[in-house]
Coordinates of C-alpha atoms and ligand atoms in Angstrom, one line a residue:
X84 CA -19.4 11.3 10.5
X85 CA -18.7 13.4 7.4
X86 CA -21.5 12.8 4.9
X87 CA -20.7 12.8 1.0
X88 CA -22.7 15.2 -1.8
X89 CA -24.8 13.9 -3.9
X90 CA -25.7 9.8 -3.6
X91 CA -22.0 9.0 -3.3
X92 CA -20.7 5.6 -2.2
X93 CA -17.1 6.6 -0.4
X94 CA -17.3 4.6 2.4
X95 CA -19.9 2.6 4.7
X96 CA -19.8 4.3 7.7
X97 CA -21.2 7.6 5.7
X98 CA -24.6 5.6 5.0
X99 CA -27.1 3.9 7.6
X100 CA -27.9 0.4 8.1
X101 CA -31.2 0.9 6.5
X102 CA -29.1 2.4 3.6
X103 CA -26.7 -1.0 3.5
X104 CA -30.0 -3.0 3.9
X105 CA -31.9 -2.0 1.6
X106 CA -28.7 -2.2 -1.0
X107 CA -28.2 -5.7 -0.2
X108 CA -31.9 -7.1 -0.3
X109 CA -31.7 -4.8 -3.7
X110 CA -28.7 -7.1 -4.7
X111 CA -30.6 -10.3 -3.6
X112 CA -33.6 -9.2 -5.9
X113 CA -30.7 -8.8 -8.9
X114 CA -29.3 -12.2 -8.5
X115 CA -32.8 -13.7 -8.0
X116 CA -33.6 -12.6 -11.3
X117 CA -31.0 -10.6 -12.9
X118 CA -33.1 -10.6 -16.2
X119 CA -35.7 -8.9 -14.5
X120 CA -33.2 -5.6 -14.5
X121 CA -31.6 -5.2 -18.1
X122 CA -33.0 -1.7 -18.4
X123 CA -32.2 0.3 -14.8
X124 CA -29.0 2.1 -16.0
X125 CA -30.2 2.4 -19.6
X126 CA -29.0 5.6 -21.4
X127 CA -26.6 6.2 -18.9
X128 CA -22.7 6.2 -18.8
X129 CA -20.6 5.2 -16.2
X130 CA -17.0 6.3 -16.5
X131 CA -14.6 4.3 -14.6
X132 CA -11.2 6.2 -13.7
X133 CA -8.7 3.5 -12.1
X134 CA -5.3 4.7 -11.1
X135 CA -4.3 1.2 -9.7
X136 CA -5.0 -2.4 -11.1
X137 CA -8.0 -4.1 -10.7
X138 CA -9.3 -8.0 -12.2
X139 CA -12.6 -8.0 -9.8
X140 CA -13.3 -4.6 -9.4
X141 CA -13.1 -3.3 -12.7
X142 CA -15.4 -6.3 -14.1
X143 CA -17.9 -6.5 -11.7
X144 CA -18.8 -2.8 -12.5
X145 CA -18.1 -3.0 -16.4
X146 CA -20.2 -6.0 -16.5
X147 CA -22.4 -4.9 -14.3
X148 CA -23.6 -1.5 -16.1
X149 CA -23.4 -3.6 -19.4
X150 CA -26.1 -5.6 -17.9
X151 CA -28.4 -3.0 -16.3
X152 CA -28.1 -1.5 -19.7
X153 CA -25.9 1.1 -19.6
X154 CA -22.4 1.9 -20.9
X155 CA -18.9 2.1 -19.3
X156 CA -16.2 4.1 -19.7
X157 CA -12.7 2.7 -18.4
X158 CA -10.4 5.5 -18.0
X159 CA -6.7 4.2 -17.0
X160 CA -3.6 6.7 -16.8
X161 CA -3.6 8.5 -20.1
X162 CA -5.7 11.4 -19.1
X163 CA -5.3 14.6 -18.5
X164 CA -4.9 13.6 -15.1
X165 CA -1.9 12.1 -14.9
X166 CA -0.4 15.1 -17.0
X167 CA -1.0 17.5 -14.0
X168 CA -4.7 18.6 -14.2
X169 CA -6.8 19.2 -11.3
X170 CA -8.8 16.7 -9.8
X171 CA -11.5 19.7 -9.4
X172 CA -11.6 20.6 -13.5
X173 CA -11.6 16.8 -14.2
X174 CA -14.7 16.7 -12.0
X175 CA -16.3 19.2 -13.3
X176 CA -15.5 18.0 -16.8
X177 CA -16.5 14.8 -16.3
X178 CA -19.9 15.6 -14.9
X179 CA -21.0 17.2 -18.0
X180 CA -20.4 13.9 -20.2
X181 CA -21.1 11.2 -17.4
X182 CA -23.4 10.3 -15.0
X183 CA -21.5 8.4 -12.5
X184 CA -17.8 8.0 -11.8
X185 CA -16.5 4.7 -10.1
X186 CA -12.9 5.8 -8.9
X187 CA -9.8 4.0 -7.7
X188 CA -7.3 6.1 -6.5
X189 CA -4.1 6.3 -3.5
X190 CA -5.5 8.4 -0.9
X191 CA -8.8 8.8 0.4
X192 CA -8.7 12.5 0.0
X193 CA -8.7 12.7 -3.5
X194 CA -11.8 11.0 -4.5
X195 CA -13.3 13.0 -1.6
X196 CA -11.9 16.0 -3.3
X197 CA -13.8 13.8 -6.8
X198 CA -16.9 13.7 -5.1
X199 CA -17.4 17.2 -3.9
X200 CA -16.3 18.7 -7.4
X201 CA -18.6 16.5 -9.1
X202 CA -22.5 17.3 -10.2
X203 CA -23.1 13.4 -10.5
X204 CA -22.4 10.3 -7.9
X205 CA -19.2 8.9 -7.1
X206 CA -18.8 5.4 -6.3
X207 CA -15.2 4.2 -4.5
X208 CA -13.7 1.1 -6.0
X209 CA -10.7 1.3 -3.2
X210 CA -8.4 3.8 -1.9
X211 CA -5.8 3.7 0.6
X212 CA -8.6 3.9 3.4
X213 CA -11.6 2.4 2.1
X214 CA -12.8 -1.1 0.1
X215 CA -16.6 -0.3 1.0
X216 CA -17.9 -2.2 -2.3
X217 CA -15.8 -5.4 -1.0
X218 CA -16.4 -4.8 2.2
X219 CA -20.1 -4.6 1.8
X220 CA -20.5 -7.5 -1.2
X221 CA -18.7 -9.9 1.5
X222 CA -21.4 -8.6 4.5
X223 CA -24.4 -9.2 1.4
X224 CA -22.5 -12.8 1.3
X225 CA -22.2 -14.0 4.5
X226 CA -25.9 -13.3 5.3
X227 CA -26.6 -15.4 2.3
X228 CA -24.5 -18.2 3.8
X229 CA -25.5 -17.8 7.5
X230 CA -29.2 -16.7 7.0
X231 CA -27.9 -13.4 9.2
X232 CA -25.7 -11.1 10.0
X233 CA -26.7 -10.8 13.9
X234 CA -24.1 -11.4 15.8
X235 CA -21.8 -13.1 13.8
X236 CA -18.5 -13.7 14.7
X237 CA -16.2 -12.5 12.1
X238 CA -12.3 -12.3 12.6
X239 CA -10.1 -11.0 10.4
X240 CA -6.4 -11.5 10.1
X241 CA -3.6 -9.1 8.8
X242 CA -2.9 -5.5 7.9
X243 CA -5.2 -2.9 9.4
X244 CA -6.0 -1.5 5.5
X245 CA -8.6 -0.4 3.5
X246 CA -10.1 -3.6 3.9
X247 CA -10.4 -4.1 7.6
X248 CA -11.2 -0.7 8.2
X249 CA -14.2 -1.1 5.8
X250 CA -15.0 -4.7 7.4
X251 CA -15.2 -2.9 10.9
X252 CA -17.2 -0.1 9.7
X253 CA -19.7 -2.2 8.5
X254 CA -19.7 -5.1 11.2
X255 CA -20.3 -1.7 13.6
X256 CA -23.5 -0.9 11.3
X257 CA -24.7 -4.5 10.4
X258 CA -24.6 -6.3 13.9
X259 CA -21.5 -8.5 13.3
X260 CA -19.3 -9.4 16.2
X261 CA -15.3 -8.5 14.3
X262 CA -12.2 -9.3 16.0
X263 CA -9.0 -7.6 13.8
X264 CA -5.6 -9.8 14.9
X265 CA -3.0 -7.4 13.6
X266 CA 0.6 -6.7 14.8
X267 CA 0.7 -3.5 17.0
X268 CA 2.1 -1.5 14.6
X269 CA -1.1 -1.9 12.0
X270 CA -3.6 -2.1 14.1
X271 CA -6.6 0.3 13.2
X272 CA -6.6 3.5 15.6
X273 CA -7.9 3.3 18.5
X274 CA -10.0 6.2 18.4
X275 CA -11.8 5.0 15.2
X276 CA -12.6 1.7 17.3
X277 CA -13.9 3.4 19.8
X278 CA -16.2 5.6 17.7
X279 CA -17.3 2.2 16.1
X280 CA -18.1 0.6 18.9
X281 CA -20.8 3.8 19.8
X282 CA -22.6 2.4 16.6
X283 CA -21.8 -0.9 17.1
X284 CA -23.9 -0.7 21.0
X285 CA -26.8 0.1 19.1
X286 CA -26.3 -2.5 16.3
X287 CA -25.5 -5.2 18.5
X288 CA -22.3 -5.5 16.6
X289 CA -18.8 -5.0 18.2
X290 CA -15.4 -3.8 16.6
X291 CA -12.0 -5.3 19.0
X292 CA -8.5 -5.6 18.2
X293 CA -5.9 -8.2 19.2
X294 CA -2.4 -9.0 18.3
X295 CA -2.8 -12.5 18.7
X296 CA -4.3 -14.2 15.9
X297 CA -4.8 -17.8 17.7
X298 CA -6.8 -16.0 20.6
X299 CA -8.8 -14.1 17.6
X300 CA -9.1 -17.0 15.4
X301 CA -11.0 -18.7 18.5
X302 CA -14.9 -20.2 17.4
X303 CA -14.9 -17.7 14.3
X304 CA -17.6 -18.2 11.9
X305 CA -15.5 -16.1 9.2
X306 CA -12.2 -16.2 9.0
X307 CA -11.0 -13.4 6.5
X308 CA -8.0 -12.3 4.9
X309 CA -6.1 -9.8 3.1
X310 CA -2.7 -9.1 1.7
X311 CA 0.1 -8.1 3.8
X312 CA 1.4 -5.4 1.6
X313 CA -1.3 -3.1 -0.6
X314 CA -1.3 -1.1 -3.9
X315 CA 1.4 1.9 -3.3
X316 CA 2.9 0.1 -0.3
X317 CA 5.9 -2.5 -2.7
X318 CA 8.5 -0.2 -1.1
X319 CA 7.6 -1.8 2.6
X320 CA 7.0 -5.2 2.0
X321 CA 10.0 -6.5 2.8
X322 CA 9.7 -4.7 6.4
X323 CA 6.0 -6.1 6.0
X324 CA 6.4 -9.5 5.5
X325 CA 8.3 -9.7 8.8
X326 CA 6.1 -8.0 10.9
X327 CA 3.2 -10.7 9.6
X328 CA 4.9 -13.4 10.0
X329 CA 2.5 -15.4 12.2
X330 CA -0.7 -13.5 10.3
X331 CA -1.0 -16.5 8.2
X332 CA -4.6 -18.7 7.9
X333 CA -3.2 -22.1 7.9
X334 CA -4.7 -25.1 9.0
X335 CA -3.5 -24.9 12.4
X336 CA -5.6 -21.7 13.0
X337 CA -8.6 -22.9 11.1
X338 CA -8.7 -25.5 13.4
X339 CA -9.1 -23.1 16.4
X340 CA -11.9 -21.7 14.6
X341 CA -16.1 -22.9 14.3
X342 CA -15.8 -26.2 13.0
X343 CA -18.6 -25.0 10.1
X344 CA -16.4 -21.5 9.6
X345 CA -15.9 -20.2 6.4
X346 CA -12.8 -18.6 5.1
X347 CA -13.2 -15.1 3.1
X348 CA -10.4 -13.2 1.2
X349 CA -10.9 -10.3 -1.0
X350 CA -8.4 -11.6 -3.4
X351 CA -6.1 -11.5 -5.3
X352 CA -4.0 -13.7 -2.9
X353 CA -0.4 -14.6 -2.4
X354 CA -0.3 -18.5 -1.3
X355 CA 2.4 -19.2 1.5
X356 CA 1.8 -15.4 3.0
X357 CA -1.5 -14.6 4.1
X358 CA -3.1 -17.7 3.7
X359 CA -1.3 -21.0 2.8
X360 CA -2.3 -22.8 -0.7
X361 CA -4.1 -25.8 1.2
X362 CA -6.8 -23.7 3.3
X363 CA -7.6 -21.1 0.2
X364 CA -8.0 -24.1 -1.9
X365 CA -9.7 -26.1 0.3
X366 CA -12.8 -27.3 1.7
X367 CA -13.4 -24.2 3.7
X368 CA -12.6 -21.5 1.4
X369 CA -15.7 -19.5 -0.4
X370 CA -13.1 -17.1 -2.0
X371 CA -14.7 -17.1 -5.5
X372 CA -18.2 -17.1 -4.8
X373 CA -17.4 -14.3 -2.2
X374 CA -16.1 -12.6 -5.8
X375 CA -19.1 -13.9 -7.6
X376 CA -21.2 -12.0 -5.2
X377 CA -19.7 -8.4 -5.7
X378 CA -21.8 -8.3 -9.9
X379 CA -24.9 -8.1 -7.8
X380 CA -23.9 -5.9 -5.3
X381 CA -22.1 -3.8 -7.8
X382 CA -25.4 -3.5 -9.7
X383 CA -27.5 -2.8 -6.1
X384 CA -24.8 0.1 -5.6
X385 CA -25.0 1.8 -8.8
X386 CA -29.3 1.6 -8.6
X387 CA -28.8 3.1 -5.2
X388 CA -26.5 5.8 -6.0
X389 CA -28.7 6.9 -9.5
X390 CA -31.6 6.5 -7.6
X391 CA -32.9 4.2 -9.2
X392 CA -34.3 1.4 -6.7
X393 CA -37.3 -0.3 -8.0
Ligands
CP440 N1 -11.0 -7.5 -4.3 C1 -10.7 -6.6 -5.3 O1 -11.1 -5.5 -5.2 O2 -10.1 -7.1 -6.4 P1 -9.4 -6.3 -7.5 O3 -8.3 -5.5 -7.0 O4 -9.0 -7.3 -8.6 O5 -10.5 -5.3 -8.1
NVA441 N1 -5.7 -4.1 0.6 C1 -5.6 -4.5 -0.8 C2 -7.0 -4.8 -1.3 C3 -7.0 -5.3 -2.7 C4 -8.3 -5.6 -3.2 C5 -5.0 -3.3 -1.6 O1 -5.4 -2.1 -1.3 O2 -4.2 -3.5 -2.4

């Protein structure tokens, strides 16, 4: 498990469960009283460097440090950057005028390559192979809705992404039972299940992967979803939308599923794909306070990573 410098946030398998715990009962103490924390990030600047779009991302962290009293940077495509400049001088650069960097980037490496050239934290707001803020926002969610995480039986449908890999790396930490229904062809490895499932034994938790969605869909208390085709994958989605044909949460496999189960997507959403318009509209669905929940969290993360836990 490769650990990152500094107090990073890169993904949630780097961090312990008493690391994620004490981040979400920090997050429960912000929404409890979010007036009682105006002052925790005050004098400080976060820059936020996003190389792909963002709606919930992007707000929940500009809000966020506007609310913890501190300032925000939003850094799109017109830096150096994008001109040619290393990600190493940028670092460096960067860690002279800010004091902690929120990055969304393409692959994983790079803000890996972010975080080790940086003097200050770096906090991932989604790569290729990581969504730990979502991933952990919806975790800090569900345990408000269910009372806990133990044992939980979560089951998520679609693309083995960013998103389900961070779901399974914190179901593995947090105790939650996660079934992933993907096609065989994007499935998670494996060997990255396999090393889950060591954690997850001590946990209580358990990572497994099917390519039938009906079987996974089966008595789930969650059902989650994401998009079939991710930022920097347009080029494949026509090949995509065949292959997921089937990964779809309609109401036929909602009805396989706990007749009190919630359904979870990070969003945004494309109606008639992933999920159909009358289940992510409907009775079931929590999507948007599942969003609502990530300004808290957000805050909890960016305590955490300065330090700054009261
Ligand atoms: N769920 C999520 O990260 O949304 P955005 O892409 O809008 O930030
Ligand atoms: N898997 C999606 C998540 C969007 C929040 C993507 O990477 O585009």
């Amino acid at each position: 498990m490769k650990k990152s410098p500094h107090r990073s946030f890169l993904t949630l398998i780097e961090k312990t469960p008493r690391e994620l715990r004490s981040i979400m009962d920090l997050a429960g103490r912000i929404e409890s009283d979010p007036e009682a924390f105006r002052t925790p990030l005050a004098w400080k600047t976060v820059g936020l460097l996003f190389e792909k779009s963002s709606t919930r991302t992007r707000l929940s962290f500009e809000a966020g440090i506007r609310q913890l009293g501190g300032g925000s940077l939003f850094l799109g495509g017109d830096i150096q950057l994008a001109r040619g400049e290393t990600i190493e001088d940028t670092a460096r650069v960067m860690s002279a005028y800010l004091d902690m960097l929120v990055i969304r980037t393409f692959g994983h490496e790079r803000i890996e390559a972010f975080s080790q050239a940086a003097a200050i934290p770096v906090v991932n707001g989604l790569t290729d192979g990581h969504h730990p803020c979502q991933a952990l926002s919806d975790f800090y969610y569900m345990e408000k809705v269910f009372g806990t995480l133990s044992g939980l039986r979560m089951t998520y449908v679609g693309d083995g992404n960013n998103m389900a890999r961070s779901l399974a790396e914190g179901a593995a930490l947090l105790g939650v039972k996660l079934i992933l229904a993907s096609p065989q062809d994007y499935q998670l490895p494996e060997s990255e299940v396999a090393a889950l499932n060591r954690i997850a034994h001590e946990t209580g938790g358990s990572v497994r992967t099917l390519s039938d969605p009906r079987e996974a869909a089966r008595g789930a208390q969650v059902l989650y979803t994401d998009v079939w085709t991710s930022m920097g994958q347009e080029a494949e989605s026509a090949i995509r939308e065949k292959a997921f044909r089937g990964y779809c949460i309609d109401r036929s496999l909602l009805a396989l599923a706990d007749p009190e189960a919630i359904v979870m997507h990070c969003l945004p959403a494309y109606r008639g794909k992933e999920i159909t318009a009358e289940v992510i509209d409907g009775p079931r669905s929590r999507v948007f306070e599942q969003a609502a929940a990530r300004l808290p969290l957000q805050k909890a993360i960016m305590m955490f990573c300065l330090g700054r836990e009261l």
